[in-house]
Coordinates of C-alpha atoms and ligand atoms in Angstrom, one line a residue:
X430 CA -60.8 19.8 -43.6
X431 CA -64.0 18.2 -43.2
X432 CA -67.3 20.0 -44.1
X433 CA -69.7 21.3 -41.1
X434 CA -72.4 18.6 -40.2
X435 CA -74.9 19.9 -38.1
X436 CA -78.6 18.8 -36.9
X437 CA -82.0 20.3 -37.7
X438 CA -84.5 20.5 -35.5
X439 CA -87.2 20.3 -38.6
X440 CA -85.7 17.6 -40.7
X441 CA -84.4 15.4 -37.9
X442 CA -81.5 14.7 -39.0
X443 CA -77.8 15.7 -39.2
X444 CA -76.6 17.3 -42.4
X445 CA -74.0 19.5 -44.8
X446 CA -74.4 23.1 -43.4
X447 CA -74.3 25.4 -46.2
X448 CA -74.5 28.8 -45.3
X449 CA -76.7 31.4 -47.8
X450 CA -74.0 33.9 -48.4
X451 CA -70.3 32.3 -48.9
X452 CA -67.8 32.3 -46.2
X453 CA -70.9 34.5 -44.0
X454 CA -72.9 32.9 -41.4
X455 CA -76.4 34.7 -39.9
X456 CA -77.5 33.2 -36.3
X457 CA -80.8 34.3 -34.1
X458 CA -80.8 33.2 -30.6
X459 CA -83.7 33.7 -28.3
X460 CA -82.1 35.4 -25.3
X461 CA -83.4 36.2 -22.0
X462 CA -86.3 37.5 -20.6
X463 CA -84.9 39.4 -17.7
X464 CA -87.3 38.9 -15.0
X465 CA -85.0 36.8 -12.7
X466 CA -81.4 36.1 -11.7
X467 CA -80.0 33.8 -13.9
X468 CA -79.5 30.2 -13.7
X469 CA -76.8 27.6 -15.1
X470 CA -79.6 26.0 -17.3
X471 CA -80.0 29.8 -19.4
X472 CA -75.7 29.7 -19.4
X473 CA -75.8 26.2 -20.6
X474 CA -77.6 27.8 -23.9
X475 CA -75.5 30.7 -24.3
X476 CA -71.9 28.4 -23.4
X477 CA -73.6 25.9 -26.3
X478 CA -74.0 28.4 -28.9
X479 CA -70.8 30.3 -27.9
X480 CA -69.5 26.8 -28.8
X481 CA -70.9 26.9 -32.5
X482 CA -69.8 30.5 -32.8
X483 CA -66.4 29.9 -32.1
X484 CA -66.3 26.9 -34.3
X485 CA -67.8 28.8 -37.0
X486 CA -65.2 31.8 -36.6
X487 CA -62.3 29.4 -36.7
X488 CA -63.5 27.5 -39.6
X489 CA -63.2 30.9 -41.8
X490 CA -66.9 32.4 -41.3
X491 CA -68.0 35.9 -40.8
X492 CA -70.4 35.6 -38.2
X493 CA -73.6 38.0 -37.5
X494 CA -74.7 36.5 -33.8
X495 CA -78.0 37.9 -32.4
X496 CA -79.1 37.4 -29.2
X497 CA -82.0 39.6 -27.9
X498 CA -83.1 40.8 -24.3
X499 CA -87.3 40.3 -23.8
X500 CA -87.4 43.5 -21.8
X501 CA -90.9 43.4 -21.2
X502 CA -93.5 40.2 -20.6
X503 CA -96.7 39.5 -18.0
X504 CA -93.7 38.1 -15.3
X505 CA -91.9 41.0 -15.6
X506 CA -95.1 43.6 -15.4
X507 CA -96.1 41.0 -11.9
X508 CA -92.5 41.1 -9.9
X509 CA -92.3 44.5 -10.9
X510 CA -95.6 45.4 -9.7
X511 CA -94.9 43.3 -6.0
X512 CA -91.5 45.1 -5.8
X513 CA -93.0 48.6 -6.4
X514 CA -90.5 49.1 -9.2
X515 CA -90.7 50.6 -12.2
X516 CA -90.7 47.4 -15.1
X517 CA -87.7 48.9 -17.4
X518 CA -85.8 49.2 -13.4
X519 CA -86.5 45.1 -13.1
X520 CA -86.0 44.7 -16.5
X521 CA -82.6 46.3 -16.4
X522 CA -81.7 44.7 -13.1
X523 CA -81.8 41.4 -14.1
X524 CA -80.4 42.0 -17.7
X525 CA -77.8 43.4 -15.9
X526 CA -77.0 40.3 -14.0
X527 CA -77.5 38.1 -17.1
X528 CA -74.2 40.4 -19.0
X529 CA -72.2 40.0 -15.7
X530 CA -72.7 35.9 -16.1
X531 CA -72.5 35.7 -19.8
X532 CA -68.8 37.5 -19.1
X533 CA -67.9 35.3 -16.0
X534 CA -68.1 32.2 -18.2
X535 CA -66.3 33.9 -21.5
X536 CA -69.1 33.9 -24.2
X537 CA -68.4 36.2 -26.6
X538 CA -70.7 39.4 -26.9
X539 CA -73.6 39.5 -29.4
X540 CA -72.8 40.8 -32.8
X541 CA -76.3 43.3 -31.8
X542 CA -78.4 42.7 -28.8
X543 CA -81.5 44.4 -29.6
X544 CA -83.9 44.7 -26.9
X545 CA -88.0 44.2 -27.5
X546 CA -89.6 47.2 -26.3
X547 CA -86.7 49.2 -28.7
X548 CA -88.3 47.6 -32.0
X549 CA -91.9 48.4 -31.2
X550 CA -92.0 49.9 -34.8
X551 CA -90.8 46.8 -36.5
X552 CA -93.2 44.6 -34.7
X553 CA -96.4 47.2 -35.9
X554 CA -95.1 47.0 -39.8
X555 CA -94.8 43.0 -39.4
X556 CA -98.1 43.6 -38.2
X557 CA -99.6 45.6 -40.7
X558 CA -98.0 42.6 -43.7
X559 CA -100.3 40.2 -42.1
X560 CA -103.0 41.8 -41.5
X561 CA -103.0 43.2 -45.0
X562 CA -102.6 39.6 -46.6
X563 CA -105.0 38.4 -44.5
X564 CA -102.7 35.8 -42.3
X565 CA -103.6 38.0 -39.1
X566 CA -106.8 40.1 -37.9
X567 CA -107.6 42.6 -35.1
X568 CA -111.2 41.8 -33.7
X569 CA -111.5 45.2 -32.2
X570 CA -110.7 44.6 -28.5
X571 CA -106.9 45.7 -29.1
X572 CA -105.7 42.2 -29.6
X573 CA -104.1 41.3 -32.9
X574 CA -104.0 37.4 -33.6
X575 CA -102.7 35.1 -36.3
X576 CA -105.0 32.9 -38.0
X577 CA -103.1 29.7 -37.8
X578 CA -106.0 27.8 -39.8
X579 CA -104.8 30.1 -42.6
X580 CA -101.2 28.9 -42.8
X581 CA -99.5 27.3 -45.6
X582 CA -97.4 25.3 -43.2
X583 CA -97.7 25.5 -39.4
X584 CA -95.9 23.1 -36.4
X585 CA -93.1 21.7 -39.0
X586 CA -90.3 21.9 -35.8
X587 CA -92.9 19.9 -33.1
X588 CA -94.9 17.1 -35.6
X589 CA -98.0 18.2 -33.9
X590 CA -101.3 18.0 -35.9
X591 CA -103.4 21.5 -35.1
X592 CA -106.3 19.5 -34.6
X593 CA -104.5 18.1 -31.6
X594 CA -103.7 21.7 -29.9
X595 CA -104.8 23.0 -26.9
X596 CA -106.2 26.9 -27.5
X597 CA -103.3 29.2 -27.2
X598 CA -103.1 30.4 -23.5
X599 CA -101.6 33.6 -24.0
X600 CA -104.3 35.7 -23.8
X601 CA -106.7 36.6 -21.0
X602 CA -110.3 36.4 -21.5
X603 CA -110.7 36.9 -25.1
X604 CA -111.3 33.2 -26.6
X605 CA -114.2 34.5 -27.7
X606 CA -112.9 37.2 -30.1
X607 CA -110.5 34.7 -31.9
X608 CA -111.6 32.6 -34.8
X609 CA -110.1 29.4 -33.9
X610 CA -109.1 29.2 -30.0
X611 CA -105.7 27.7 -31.5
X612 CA -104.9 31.1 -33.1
X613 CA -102.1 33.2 -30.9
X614 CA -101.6 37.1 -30.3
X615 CA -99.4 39.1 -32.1
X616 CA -100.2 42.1 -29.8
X617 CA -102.0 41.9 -26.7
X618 CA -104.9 45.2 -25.8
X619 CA -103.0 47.9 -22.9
X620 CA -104.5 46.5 -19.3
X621 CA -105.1 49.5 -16.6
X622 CA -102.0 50.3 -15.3
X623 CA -99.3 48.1 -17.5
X624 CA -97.2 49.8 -20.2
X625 CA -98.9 50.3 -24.1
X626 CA -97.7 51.0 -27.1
X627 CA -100.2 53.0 -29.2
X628 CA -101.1 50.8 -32.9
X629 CA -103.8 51.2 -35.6
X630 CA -105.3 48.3 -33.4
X631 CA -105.6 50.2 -30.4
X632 CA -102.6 50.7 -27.5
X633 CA -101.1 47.7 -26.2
X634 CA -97.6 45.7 -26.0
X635 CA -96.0 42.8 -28.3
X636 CA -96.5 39.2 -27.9
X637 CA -93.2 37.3 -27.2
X638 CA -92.8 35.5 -30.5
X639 CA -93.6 38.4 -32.7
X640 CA -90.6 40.0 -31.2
X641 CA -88.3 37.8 -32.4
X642 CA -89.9 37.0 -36.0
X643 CA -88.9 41.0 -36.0
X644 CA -85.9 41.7 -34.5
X645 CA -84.3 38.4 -36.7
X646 CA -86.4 40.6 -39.5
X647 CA -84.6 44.1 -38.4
X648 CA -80.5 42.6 -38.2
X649 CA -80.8 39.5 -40.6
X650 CA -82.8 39.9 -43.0
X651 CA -85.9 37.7 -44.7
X652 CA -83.5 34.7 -44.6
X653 CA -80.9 33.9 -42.0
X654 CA -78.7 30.6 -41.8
X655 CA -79.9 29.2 -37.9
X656 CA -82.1 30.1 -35.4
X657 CA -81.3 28.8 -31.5
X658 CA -82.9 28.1 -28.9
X659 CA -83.2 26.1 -25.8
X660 CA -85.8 22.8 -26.3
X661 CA -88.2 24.2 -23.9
X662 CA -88.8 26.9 -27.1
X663 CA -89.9 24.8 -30.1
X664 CA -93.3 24.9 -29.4
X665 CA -95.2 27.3 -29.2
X666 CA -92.7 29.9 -29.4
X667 CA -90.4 28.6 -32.3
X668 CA -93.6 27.4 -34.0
X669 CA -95.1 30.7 -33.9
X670 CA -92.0 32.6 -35.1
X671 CA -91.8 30.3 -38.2
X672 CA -95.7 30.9 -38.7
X673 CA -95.3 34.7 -38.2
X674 CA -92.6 35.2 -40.6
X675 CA -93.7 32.8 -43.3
X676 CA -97.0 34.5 -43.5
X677 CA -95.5 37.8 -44.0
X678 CA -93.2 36.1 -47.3
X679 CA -89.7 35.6 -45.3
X680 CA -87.9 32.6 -45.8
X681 CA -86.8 32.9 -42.1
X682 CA -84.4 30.5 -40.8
X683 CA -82.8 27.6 -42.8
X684 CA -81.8 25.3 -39.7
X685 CA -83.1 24.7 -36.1
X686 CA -80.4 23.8 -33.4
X687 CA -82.1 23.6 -30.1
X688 CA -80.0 22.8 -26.3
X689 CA -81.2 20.4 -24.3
X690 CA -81.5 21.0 -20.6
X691 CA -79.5 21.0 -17.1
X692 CA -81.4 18.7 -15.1
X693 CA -81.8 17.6 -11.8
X694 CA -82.8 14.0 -10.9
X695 CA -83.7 13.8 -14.7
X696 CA -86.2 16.9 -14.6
X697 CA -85.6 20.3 -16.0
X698 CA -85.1 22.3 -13.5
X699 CA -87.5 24.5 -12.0
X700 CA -88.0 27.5 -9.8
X701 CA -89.0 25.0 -6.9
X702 CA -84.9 24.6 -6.7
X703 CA -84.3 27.7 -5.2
X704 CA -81.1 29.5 -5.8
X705 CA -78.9 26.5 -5.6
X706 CA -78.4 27.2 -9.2
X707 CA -78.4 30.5 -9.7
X708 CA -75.2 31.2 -11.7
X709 CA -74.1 33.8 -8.9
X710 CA -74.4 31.0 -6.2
X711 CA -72.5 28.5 -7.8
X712 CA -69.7 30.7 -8.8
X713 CA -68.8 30.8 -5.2
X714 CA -67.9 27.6 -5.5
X715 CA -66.2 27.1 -8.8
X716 CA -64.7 29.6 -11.4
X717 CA -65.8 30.9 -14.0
X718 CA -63.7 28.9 -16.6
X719 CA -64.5 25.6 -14.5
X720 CA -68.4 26.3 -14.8
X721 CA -68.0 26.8 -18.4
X722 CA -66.0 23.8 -18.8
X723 CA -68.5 21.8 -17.4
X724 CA -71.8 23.0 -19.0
X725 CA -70.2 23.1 -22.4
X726 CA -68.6 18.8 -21.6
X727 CA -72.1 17.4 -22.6
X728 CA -73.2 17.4 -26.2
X729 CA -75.7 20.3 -26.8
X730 CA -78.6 17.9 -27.8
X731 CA -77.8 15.4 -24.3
X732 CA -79.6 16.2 -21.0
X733 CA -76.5 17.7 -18.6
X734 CA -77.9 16.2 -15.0
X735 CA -76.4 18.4 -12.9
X736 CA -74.5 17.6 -9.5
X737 CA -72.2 19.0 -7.2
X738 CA -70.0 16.4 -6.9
X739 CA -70.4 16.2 -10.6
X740 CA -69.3 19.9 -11.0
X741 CA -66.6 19.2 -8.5
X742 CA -64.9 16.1 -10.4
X743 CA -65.0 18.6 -13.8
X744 CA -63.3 21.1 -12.2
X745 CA -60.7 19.0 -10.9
X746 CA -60.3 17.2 -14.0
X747 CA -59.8 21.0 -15.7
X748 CA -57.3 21.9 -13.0
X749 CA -54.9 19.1 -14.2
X750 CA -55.3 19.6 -17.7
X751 CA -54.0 23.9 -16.2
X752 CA -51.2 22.0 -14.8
X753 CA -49.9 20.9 -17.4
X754 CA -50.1 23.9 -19.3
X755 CA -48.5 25.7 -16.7
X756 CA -45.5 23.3 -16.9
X757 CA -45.6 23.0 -20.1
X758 CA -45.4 26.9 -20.4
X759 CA -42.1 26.8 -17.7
X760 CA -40.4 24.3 -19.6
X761 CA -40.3 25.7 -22.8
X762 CA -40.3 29.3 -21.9
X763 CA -43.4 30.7 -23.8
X764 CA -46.8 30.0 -24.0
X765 CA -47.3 27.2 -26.4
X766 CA -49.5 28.3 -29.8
X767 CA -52.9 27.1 -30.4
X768 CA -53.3 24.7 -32.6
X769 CA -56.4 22.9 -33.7
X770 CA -55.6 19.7 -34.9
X771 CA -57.6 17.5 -37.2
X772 CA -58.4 14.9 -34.6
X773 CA -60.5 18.2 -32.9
X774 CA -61.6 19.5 -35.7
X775 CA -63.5 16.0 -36.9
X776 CA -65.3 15.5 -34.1
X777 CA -66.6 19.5 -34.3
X778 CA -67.4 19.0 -37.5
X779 CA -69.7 16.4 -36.8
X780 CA -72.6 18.0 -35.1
X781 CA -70.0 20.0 -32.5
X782 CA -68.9 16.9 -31.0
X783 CA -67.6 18.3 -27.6
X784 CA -67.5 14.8 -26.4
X785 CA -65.2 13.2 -28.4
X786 CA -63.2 16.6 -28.5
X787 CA -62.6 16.0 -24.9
X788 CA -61.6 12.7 -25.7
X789 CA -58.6 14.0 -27.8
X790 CA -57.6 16.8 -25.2
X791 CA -57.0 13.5 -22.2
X792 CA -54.9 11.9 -25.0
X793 CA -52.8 15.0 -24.9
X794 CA -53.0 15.3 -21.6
X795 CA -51.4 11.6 -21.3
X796 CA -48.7 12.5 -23.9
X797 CA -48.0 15.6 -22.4
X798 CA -47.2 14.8 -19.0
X799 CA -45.1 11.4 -20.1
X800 CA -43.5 13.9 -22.2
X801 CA -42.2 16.1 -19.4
X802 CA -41.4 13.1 -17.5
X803 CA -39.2 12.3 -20.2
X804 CA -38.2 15.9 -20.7
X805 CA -39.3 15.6 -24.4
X806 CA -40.0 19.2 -25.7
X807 CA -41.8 18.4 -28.5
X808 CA -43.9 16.3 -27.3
X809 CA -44.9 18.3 -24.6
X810 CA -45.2 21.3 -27.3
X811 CA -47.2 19.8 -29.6
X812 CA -49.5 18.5 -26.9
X813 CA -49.8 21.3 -25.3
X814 CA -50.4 23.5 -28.0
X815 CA -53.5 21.2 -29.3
X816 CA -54.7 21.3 -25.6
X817 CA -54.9 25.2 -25.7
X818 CA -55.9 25.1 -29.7
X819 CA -59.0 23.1 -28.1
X820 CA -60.0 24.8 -25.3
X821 CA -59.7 27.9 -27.3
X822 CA -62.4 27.0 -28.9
X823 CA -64.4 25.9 -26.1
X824 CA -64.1 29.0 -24.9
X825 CA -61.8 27.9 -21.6
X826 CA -58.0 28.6 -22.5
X827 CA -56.9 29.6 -19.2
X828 CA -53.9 31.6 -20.7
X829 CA -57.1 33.9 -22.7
X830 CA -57.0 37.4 -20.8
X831 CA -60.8 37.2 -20.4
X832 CA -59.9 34.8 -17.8
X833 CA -57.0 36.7 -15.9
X834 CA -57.7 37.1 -12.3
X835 CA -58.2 40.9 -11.8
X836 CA -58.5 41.3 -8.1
X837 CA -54.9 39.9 -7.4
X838 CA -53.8 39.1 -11.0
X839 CA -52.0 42.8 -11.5
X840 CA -50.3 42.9 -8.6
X841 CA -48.8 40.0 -9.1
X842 CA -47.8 40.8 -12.7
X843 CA -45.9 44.3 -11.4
X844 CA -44.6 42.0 -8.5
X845 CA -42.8 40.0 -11.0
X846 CA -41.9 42.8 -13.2
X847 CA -39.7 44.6 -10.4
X848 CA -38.3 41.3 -9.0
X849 CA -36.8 40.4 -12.5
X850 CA -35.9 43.9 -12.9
X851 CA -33.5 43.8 -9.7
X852 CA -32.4 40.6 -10.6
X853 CA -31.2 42.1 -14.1
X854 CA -29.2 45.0 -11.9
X855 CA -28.1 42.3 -9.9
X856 CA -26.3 40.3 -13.1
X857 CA -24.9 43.4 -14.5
X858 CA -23.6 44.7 -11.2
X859 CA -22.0 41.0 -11.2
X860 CA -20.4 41.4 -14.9
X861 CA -18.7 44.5 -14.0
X862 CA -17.5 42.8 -10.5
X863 CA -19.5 45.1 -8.5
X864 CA -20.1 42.4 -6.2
X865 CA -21.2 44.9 -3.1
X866 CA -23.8 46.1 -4.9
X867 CA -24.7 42.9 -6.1
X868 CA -25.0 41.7 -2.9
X869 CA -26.9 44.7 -1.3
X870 CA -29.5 43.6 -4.1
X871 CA -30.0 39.8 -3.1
X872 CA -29.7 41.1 0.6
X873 CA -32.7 43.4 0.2
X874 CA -34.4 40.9 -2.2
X875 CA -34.3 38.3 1.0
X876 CA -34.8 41.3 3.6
X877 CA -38.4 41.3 1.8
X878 CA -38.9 37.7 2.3
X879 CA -38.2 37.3 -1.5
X880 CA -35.7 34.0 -2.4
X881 CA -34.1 33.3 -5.5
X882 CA -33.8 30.0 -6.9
X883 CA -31.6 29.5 -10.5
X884 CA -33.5 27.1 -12.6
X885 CA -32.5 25.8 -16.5
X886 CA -35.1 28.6 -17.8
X887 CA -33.5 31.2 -15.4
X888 CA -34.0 32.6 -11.8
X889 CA -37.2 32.0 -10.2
X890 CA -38.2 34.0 -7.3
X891 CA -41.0 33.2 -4.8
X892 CA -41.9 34.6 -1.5
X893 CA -40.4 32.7 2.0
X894 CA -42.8 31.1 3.8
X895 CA -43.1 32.6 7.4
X896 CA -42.5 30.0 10.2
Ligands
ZN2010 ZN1 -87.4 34.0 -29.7

């Protein structure tokens, strides 16, 4: 098989992807900050690195995957404040809301999922390393800020020139106290009434990006293999995390992959949108499977403009390729095995090629069904089986029990269970000529509404429609 080409976001350009440690593979995603309901351009991220996690696990890899929960930032402390709730309640409400949508489209569970305010500690040793080397420096008002002037290498992911920087807006007030007004907070001085964390520096809470040069610091180590992101993050938090880390001596991440947005009318979208695309909202009108299938059809570095009658034709397209497994699966008797075949795998591979992975699932597709036209079991095995091998990996094989519809899906399952069992009564009471019994089985059977139809893979029993 091919080796793993992949894109960095700091050398611009697709390469070999080599991890540190053989056959082990570290990732660090910025997650959410839980201050609102989710929408489908925060799943598109998670559905695009799901992607690359599931490739990496099928291509042999160990993988460490972690994706943390900013439990505590200025929008958080506001809608918390308006809604007379406690900020860990808001917090929790909405990181609630992202889990339940994160599960509704199948992506995997973090390896950890660390939380900010739970690594408080980290953040004040990280701290105490730069200030101690001199990269960072407390000016006595509680604030702690890096000296970007200082750094060996600064804005490596962006191109950007310092000189050509606007003064970090991410504190209040306090231009004054930094050295240069380019240079960002670390840790920003308690405000009456907000939460604080006490610090050599004085009481206060983290900064966004020293929480994630620290929590990547906590479960990966100095080094890790990629860090992730959505685009909207390479400057200034992405920048800032590389400058953090690198000042305190950590080699930090060896390759950038960043998402590209969801867009609508070729602009990201924004808040103005309303809840049109929350995830909740739009599960209403499409699964689960079929919204995954459709934010992870676009190539994770492409713009995904979003529509519904774009949504729509996706998850019609899906529903015929469910079809066809479904016949597939009655024909031959079983669920056909996935298998990823080399075709697939290439275009993976090469920068996760979804695209032209979806390119060799419609072959199949085409095969497939000519093959059950033709009533040619291996073709329609080997198709299928490379269909499900694909969207295994995609995260949307329909037969995957993630996706098994639990409202109606068990009922269903014992429904069929006690049908076949009275139909195996009714066989044996049939071998040993008990035909009244037999009989007073079907006759029950069809007093229920239940007919039996005998088809080449045996009976098949469905309920009568009532006229
Ligand atoms: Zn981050």
């Amino acid at each position: 098989m091919s080796a793993l080409n992949l894109y960095d976001t700091a050398t611009r350009e697709v390469g070999v992807f080599t991890p540190l440690k053989s056959g082990e593979v570290s990732i660090y995603v910025c997650g959410a900050t839980v201050q609102a309901s989710p929408h489908i351009g925060h799943i598109r991220s998670a559905v695009n690195f799901d992607i690359l996690r599931r490739w990496l696990m099928h291509s042999g890899f160990e993988v460490s995957f972690i994706r943390n929960v900013t439990d505590i930032d200025d929008k958080i402390l506001q809608k918390a404040a308006q809604e007379k709730t406690p900020w860990w309640a808001h917090a929790m409400k909405y990181e609630r809301e992202f889990t339940a949508a994160f599960s509704a489209l199948n992506v995997l569970p973090p390896t950890y999922e660390p939380r900010a305010t739970g690594h408080i500690t980290q953040m004040i040793e990280l701290m105490q390393i730069l200030i101690d080397n001199g990269s960072a420096y407390a000016p006595g008002n509680g604030d702690v800020y890096l000296e970007v002037r200082k750094l060996q290498r600064y804005l490596v992911l962006s191109g950007q020139r310092i000189d050509d920087l606007m003064p970090a807006a991410d504190t209040d007030g306090a231009i004054s106290m930094k050295r240069d007004p380019r240079d960002f907070a670390l840790w920003k001085a308690a405000k009456p009434g907000e939460p604080s964390w006490p610090t050599p520096w004085g009481a206060g809470r983290p900064g966004w990006h020293l929480e994630c040069s620290a929590m990547a610091h906590t479960y990966l180590g100095e080094s890790f293999d990629i860090h992730g992101g959505g685009l909207d993050l390479i400057f200034p938090h992405h920048e800032n995390e590389i400058a953090q880390s690198e000042a305190a001596g950590y080699g930090f991440a060896k390759r950038w992959l960043h998402n590209a947005w969801v867009t609508q009318s070729g602009e990201k979208m924004s808040k103005s949108l309303g809840n049109s695309l929350l995830v909740e909202t739009i599960l209403e009108r499409v699964r689960g499977i079929e919204l995954r299938w459709y934010l992870g059809s676009a190539h994770y570095r492409s713009m995904l403009e979003y529509s519904e009658s774009a949504l729509d034709e996706s998850a019609v397209a899906f529903r015929r390729i469910e079809a066809f497994l479904k016949r597939a699966t009655e024909m031959m008797g079983e669920l056909p095995t996935p298998i990823v075949s080399d075709a697939f795998s290439a275009a993976m591979n090469d920068d996760l090629a979804v695209p032209t992975g979806l390119a060799t699932i419609s072959e199949n597709l085409r095969t497939g069904n000519q093959g059950i036209t033709d009533a040619d079991h291996v073709v329609v095995s080997k198709s299928a089986s490379e269909i499900r091998g694909a969207l295994g990996i995609l995260g949307c094989d329909p037969c995957d029990s993630h996706f098994e519809d639990k409202s109606g899906n068990d009922m269903t399952h014992a429904m069929d269970g006690v049908v076949k069992l009275a139909l195996q009564e009714r066989a044996s009471a049939r071998e040993r000529k008990d035909f009244k019994a037999s009989d007073a089985i079907r006759d029950g059977l069809l007093a229920l509404g239940i007919t039996i139809e005998d088809t080449a893979q045996g009976p098949r029993w469905s309920i009568m429609e009532k006229s």
